[in-house]
PDB file of N, CA, C and O in Angstrom:
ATOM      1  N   UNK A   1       0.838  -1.195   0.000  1.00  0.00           N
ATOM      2  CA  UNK A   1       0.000   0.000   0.000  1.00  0.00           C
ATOM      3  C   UNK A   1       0.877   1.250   0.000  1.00  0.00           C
ATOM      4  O   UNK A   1       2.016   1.295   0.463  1.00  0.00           O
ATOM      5  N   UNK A   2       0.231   2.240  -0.559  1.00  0.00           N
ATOM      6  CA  UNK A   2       1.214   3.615   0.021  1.00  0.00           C
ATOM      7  C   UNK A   2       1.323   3.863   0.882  1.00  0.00           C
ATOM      8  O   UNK A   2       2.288   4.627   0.874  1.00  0.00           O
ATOM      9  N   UNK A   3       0.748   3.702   2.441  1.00  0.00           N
ATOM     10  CA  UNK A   3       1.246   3.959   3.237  1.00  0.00           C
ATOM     11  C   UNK A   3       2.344   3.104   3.752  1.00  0.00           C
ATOM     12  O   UNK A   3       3.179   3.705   4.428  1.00  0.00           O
ATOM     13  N   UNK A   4       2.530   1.781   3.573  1.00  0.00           N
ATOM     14  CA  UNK A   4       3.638   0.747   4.159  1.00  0.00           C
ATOM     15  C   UNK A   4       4.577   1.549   2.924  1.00  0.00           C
ATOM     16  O   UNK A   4       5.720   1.371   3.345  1.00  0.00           O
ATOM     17  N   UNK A   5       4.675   2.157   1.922  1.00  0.00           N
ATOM     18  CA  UNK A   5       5.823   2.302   0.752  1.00  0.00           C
ATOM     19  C   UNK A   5       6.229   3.527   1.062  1.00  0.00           C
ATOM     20  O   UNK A   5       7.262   3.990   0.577  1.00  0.00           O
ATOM     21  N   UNK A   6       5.203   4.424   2.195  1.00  0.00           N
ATOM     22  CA  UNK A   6       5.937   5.982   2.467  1.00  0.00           C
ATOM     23  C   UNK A   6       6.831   5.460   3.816  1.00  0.00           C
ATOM     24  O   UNK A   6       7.908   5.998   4.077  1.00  0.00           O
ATOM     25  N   UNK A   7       6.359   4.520   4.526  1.00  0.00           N
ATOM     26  CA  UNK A   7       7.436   4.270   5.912  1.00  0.00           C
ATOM     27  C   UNK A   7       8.209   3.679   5.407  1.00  0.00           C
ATOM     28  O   UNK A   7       9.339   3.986   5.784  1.00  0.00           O
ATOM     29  N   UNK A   8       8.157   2.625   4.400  1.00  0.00           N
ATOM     30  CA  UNK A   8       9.827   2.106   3.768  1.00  0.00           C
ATOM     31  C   UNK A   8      10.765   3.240   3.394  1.00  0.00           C
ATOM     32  O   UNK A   8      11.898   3.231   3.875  1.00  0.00           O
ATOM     33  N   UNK A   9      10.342   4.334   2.476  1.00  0.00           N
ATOM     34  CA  UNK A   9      10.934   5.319   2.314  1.00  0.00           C
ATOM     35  C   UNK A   9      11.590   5.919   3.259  1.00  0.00           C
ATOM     36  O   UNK A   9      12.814   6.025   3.179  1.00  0.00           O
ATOM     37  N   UNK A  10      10.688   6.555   4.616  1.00  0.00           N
ATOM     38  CA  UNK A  10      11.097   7.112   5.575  1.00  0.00           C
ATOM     39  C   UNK A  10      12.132   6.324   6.306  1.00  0.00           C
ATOM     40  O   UNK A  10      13.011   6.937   6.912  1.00  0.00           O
ATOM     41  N   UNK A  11      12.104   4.783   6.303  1.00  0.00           N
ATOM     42  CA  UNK A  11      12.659   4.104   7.050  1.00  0.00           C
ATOM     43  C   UNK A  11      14.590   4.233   6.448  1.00  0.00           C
ATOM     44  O   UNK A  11      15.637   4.573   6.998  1.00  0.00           O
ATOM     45  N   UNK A  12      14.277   3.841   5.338  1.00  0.00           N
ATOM     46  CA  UNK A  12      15.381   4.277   4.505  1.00  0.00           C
ATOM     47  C   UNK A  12      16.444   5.450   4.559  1.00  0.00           C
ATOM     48  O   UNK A  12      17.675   5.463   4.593  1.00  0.00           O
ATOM     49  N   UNK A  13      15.280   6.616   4.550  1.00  0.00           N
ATOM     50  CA  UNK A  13      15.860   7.901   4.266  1.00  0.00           C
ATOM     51  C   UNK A  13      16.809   8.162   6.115  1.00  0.00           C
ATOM     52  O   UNK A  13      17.856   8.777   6.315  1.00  0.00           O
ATOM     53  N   UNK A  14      15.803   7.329   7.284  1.00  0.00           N
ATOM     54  CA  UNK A  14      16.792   7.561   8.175  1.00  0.00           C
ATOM     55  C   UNK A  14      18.068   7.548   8.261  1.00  0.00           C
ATOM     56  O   UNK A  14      18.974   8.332   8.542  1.00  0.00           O
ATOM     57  N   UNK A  15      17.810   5.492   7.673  1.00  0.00           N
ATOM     58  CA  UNK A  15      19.039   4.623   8.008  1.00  0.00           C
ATOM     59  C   UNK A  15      20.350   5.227   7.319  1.00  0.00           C
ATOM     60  O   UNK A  15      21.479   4.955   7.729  1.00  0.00           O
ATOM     61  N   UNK A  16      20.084   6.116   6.180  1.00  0.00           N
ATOM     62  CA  UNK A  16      21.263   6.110   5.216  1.00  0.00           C
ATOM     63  C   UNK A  16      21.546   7.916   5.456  1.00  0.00           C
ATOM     64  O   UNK A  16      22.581   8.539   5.221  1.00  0.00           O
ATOM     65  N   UNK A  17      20.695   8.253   5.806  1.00  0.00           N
ATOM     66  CA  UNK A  17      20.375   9.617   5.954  1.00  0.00           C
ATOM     67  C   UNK A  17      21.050  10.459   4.933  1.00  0.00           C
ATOM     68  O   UNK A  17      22.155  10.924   5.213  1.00  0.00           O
ATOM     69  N   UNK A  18      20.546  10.689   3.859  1.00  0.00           N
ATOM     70  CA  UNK A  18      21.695  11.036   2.453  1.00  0.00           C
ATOM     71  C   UNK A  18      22.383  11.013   2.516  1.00  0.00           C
ATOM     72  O   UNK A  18      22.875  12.087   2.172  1.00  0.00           O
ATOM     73  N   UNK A  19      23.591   9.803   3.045  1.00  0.00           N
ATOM     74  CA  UNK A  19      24.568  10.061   2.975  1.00  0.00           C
ATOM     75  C   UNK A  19      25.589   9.746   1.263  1.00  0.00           C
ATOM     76  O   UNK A  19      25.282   8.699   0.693  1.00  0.00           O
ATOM     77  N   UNK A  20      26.457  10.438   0.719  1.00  0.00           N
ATOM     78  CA  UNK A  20      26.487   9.940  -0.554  1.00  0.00           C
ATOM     79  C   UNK A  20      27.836   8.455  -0.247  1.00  0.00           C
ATOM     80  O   UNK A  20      28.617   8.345   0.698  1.00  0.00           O
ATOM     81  N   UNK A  21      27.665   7.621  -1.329  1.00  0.00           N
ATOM     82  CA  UNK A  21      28.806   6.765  -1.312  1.00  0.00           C
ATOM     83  C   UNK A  21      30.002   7.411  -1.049  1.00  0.00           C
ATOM     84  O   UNK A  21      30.698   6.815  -0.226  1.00  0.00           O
ATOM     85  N   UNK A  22      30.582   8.713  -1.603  1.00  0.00           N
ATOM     86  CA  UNK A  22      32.055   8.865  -1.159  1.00  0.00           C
ATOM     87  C   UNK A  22      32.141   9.783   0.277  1.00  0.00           C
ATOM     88  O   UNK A  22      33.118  10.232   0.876  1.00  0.00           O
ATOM     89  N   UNK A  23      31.064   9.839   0.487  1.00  0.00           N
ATOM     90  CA  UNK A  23      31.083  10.352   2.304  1.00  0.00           C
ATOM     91  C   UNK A  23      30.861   9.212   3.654  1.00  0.00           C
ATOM     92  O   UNK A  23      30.932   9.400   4.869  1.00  0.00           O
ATOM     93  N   UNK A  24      30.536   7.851   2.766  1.00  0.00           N
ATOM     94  CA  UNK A  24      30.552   6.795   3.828  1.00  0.00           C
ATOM     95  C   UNK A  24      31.847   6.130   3.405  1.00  0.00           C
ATOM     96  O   UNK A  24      32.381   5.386   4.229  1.00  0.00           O
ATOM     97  N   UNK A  25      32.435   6.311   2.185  1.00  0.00           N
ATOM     98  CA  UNK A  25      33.916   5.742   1.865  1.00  0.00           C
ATOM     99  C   UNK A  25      34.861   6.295   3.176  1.00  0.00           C
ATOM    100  O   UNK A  25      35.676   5.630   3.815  1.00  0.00           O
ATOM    101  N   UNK A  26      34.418   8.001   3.408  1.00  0.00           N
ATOM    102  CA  UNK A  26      35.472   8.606   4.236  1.00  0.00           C
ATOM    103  C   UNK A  26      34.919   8.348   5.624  1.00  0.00           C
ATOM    104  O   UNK A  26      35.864   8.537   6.389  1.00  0.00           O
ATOM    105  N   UNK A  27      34.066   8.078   6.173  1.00  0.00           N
ATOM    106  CA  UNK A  27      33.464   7.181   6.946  1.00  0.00           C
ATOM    107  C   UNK A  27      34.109   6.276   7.538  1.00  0.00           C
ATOM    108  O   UNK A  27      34.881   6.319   8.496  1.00  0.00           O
ATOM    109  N   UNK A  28      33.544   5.005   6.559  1.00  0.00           N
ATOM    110  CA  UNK A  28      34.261   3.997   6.318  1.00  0.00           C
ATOM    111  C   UNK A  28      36.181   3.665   6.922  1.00  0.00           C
ATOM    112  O   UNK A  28      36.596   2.827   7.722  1.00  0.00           O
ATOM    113  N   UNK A  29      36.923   4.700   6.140  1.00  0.00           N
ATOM    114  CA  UNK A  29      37.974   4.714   6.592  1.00  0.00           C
ATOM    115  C   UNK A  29      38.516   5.276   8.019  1.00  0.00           C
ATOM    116  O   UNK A  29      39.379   4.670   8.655  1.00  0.00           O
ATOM    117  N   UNK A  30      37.909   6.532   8.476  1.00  0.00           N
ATOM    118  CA  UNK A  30      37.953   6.822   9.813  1.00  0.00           C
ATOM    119  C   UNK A  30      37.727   5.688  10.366  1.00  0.00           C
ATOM    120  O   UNK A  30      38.696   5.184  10.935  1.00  0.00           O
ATOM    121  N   UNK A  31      36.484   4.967  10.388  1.00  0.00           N
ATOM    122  CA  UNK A  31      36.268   3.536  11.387  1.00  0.00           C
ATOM    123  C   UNK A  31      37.388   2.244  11.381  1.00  0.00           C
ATOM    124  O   UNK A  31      37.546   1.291  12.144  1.00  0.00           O
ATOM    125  N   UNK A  32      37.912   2.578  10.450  1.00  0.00           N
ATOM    126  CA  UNK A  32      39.096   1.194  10.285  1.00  0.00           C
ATOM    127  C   UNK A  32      40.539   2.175  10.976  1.00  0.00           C
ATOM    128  O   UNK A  32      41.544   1.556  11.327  1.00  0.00           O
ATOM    129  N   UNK A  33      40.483   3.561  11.091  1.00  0.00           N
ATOM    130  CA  UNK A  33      41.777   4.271  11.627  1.00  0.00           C
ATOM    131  C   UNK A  33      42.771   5.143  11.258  1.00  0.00           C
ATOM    132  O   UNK A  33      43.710   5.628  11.890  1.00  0.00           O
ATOM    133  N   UNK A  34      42.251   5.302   9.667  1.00  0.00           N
ATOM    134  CA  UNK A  34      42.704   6.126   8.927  1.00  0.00           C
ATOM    135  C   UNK A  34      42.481   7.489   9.137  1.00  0.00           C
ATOM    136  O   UNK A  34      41.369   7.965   8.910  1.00  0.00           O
ATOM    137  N   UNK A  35      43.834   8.492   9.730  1.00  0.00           N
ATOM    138  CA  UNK A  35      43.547   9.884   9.357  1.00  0.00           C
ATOM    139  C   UNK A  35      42.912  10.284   8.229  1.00  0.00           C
ATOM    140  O   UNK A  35      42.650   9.624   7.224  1.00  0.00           O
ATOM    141  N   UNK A  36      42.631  11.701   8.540  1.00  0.00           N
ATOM    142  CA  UNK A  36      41.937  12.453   7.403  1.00  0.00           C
ATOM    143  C   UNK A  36      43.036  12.509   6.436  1.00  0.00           C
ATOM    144  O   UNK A  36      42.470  12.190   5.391  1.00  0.00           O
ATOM    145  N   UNK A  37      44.066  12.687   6.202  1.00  0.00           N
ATOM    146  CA  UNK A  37      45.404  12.529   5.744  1.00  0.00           C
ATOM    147  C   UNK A  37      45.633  11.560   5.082  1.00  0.00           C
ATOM    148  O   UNK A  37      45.772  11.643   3.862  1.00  0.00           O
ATOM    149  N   UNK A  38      45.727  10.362   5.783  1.00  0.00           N
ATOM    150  CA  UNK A  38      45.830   9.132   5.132  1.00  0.00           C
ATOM    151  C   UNK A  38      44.666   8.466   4.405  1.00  0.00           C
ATOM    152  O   UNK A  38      44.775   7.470   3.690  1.00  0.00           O
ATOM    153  N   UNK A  39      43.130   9.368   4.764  1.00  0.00           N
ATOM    154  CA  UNK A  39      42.241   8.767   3.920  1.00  0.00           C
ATOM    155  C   UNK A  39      42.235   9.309   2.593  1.00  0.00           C
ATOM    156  O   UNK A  39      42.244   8.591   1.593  1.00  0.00           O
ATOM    157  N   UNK A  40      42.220  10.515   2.566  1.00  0.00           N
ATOM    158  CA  UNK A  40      43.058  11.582   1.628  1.00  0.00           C
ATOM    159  C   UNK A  40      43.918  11.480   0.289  1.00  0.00           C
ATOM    160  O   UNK A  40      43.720  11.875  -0.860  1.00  0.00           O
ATOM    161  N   UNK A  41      45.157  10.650   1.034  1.00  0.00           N
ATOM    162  CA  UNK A  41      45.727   9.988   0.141  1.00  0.00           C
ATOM    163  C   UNK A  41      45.223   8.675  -0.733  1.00  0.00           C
ATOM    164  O   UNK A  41      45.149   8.608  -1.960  1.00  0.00           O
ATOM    165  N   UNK A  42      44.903   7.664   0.224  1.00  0.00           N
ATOM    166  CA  UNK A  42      44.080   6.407  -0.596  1.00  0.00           C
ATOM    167  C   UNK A  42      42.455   6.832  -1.020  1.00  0.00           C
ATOM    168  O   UNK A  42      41.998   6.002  -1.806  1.00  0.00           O
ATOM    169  N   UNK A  43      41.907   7.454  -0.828  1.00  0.00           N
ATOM    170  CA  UNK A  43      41.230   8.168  -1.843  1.00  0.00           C
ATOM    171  C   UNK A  43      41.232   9.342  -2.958  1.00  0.00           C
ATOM    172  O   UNK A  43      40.255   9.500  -3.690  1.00  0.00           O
ATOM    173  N   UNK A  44      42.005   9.888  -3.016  1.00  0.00           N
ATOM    174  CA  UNK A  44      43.196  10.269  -3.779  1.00  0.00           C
ATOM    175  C   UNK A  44      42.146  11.845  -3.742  1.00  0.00           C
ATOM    176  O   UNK A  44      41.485  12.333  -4.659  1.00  0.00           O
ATOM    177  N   UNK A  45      42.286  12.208  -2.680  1.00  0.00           N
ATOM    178  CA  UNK A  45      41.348  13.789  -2.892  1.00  0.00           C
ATOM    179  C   UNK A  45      42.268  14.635  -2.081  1.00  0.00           C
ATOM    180  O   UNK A  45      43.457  14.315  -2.088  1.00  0.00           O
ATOM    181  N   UNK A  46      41.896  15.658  -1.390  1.00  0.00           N
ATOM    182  CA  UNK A  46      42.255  16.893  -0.407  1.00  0.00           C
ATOM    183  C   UNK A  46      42.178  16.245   0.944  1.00  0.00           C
ATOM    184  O   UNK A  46      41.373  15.340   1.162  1.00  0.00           O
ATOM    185  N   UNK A  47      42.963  16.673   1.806  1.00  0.00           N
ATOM    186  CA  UNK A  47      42.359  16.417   3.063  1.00  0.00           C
ATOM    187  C   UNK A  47      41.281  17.396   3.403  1.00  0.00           C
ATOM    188  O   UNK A  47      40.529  16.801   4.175  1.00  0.00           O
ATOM    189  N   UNK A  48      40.813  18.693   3.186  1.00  0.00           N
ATOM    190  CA  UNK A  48      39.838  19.528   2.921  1.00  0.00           C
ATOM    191  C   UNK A  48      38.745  18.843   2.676  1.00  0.00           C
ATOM    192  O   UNK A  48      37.767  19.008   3.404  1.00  0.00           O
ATOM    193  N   UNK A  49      38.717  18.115   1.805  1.00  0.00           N
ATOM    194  CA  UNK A  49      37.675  17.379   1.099  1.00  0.00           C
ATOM    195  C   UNK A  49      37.092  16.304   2.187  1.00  0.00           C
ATOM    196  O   UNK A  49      35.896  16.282   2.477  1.00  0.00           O
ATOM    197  N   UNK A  50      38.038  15.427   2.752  1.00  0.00           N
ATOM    198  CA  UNK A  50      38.127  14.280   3.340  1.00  0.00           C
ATOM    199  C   UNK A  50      37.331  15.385   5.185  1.00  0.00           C
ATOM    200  O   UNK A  50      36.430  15.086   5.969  1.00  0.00           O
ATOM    201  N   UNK A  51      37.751  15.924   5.154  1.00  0.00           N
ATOM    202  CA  UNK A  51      37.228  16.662   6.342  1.00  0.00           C
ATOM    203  C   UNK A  51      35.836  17.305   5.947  1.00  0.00           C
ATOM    204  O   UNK A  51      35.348  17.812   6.957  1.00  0.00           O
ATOM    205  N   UNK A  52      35.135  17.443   4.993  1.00  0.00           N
ATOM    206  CA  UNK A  52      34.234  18.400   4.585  1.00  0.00           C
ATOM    207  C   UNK A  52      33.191  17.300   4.301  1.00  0.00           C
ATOM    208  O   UNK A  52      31.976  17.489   4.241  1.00  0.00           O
ATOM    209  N   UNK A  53      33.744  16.284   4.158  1.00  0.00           N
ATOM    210  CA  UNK A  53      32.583  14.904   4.100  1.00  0.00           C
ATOM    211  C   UNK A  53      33.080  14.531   5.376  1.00  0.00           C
ATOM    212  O   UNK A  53      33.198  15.753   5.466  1.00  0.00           O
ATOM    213  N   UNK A  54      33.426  14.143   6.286  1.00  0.00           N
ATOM    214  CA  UNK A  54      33.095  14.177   7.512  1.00  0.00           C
ATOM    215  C   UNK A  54      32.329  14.739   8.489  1.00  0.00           C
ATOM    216  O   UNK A  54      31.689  14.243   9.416  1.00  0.00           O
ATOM    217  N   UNK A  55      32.520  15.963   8.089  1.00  0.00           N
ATOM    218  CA  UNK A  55      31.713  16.804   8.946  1.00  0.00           C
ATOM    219  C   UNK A  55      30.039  16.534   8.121  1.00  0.00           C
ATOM    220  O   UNK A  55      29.135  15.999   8.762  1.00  0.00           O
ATOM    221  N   UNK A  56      29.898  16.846   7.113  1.00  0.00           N
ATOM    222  CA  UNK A  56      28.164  16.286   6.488  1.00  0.00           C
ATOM    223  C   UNK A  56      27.939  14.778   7.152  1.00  0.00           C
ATOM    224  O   UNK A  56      26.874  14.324   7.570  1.00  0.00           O
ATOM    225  N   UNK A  57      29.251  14.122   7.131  1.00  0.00           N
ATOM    226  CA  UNK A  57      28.182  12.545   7.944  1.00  0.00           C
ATOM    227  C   UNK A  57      27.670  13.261   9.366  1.00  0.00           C
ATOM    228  O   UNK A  57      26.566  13.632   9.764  1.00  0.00           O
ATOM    229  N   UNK A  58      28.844  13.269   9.861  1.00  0.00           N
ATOM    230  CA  UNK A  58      28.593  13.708  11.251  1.00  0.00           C
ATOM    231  C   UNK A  58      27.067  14.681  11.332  1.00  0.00           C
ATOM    232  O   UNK A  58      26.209  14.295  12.126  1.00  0.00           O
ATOM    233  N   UNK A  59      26.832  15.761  10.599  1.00  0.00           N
ATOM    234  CA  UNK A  59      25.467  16.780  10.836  1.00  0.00           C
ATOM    235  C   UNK A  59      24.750  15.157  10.173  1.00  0.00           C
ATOM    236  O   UNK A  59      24.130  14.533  11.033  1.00  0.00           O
ATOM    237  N   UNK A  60      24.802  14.536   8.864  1.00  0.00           N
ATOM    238  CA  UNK A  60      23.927  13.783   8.379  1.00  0.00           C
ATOM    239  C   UNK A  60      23.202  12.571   9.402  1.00  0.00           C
ATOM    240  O   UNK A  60      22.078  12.151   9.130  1.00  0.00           O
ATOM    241  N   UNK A  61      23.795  12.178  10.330  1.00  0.00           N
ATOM    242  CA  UNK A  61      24.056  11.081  11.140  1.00  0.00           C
ATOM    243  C   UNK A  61      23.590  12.121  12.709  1.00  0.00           C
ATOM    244  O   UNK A  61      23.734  11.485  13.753  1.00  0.00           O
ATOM    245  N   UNK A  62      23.121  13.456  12.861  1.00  0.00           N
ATOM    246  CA  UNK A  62      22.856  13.958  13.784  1.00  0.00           C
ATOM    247  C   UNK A  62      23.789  13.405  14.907  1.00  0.00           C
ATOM    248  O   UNK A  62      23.279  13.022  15.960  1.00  0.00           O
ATOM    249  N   UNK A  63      25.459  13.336  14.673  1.00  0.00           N
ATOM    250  CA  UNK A  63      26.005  13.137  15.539  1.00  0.00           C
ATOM    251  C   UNK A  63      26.997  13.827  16.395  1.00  0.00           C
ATOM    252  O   UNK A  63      26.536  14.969  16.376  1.00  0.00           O
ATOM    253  N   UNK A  64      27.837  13.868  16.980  1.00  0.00           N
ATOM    254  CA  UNK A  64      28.336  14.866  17.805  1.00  0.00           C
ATOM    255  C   UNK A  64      30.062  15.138  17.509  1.00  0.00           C
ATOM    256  O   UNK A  64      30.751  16.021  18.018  1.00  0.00           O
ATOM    257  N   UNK A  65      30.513  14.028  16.477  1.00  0.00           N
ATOM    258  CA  UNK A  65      32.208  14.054  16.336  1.00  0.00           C
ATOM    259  C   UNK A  65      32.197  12.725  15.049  1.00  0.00           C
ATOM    260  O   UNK A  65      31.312  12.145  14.420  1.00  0.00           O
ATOM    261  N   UNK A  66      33.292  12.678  15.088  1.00  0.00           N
ATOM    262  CA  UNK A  66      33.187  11.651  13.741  1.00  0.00           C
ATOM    263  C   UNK A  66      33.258  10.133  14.683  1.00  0.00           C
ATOM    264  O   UNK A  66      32.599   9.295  14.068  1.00  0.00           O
ATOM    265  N   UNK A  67      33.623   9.767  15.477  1.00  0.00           N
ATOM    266  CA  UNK A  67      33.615   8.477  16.457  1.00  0.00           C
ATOM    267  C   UNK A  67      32.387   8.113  16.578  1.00  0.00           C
ATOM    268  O   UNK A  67      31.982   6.965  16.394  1.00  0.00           O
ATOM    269  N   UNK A  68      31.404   9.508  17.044  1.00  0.00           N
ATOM    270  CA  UNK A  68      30.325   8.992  17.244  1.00  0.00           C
ATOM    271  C   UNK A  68      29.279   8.927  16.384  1.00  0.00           C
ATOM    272  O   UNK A  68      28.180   8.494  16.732  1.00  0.00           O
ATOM    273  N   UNK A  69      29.567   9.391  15.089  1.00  0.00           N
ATOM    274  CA  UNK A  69      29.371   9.127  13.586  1.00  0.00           C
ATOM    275  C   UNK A  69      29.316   7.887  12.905  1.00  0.00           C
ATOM    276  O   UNK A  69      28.425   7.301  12.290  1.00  0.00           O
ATOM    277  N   UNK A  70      31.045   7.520  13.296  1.00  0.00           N
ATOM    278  CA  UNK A  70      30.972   5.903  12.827  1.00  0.00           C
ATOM    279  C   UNK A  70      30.138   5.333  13.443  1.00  0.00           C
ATOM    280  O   UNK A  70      29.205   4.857  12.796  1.00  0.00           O
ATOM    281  N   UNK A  71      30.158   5.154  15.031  1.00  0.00           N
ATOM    282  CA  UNK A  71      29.098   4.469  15.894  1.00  0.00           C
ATOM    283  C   UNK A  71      28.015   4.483  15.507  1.00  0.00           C
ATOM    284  O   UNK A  71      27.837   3.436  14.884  1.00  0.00           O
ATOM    285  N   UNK A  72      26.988   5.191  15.509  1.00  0.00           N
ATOM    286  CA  UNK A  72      25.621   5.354  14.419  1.00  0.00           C
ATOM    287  C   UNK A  72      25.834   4.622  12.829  1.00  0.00           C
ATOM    288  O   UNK A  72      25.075   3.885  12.200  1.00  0.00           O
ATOM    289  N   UNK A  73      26.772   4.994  12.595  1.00  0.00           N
ATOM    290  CA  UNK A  73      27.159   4.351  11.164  1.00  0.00           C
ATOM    291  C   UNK A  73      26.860   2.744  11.338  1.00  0.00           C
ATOM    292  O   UNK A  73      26.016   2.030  10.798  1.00  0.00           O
ATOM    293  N   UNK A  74      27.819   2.473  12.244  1.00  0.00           N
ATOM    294  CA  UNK A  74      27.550   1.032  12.312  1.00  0.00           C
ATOM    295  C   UNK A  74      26.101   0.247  12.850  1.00  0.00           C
ATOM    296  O   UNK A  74      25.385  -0.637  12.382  1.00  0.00           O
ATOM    297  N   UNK A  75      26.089   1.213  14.289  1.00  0.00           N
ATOM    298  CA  UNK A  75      24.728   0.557  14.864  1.00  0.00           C
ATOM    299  C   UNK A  75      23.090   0.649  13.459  1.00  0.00           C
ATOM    300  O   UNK A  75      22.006   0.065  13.467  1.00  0.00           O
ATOM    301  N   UNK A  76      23.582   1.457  12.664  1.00  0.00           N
ATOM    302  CA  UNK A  76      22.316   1.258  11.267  1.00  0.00           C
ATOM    303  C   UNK A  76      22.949   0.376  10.363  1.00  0.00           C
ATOM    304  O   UNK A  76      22.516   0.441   9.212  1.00  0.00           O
ATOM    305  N   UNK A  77      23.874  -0.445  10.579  1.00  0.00           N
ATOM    306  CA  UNK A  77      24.779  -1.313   8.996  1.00  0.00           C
ATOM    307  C   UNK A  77      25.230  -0.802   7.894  1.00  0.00           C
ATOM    308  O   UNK A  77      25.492  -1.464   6.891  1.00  0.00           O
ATOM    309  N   UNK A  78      25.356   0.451   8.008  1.00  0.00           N
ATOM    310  CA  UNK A  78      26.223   1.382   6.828  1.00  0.00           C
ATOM    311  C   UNK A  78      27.793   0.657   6.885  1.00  0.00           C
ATOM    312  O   UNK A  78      28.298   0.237   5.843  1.00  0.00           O
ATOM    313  N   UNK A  79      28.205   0.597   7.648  1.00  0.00           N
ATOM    314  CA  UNK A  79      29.462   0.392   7.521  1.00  0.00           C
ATOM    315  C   UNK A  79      30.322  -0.816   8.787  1.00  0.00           C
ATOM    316  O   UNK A  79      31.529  -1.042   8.702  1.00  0.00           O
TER     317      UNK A  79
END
């Protein structure tokens, strides 16, 4: 029904909360231990960059630092 297909949506739009693929890549790498620096490099961008998608997970993820970013990250199975 549309209403069970607007809460899948909503359910969705939480879990992932726009986040784009190369902002859970930099994500992603913070949680395994990688500086912004070193993610930087193996993703081959700015550290500017690598910090500027961090900070959108972090507001995206309504969280408070990037640790507690990943944490949410994980506790929804993003990463």
């Amino acid at each position: 029904s549309k209403s069970n297909e607007k809460n899948l949506i909503k359910h969705f739009h939480y879990i992932l909360g726009n986040i784009t693929p190369r902002e859970l890549e930099t994500l992603y790498w913070a949680a395994n231990g990688l500086s912004a620096k070193k993610t930087a490099e193996h993703l081959n961008m700015s550290v500017h960059t690598v910090h500027s998608y961090r900070k959108s997970c972090i507001r995206k993820l309504q969280a408070n630092s990037i640790t507690h970013a990943v944490y949410v990250a994980c506790q929804r199975g993003l990463i």
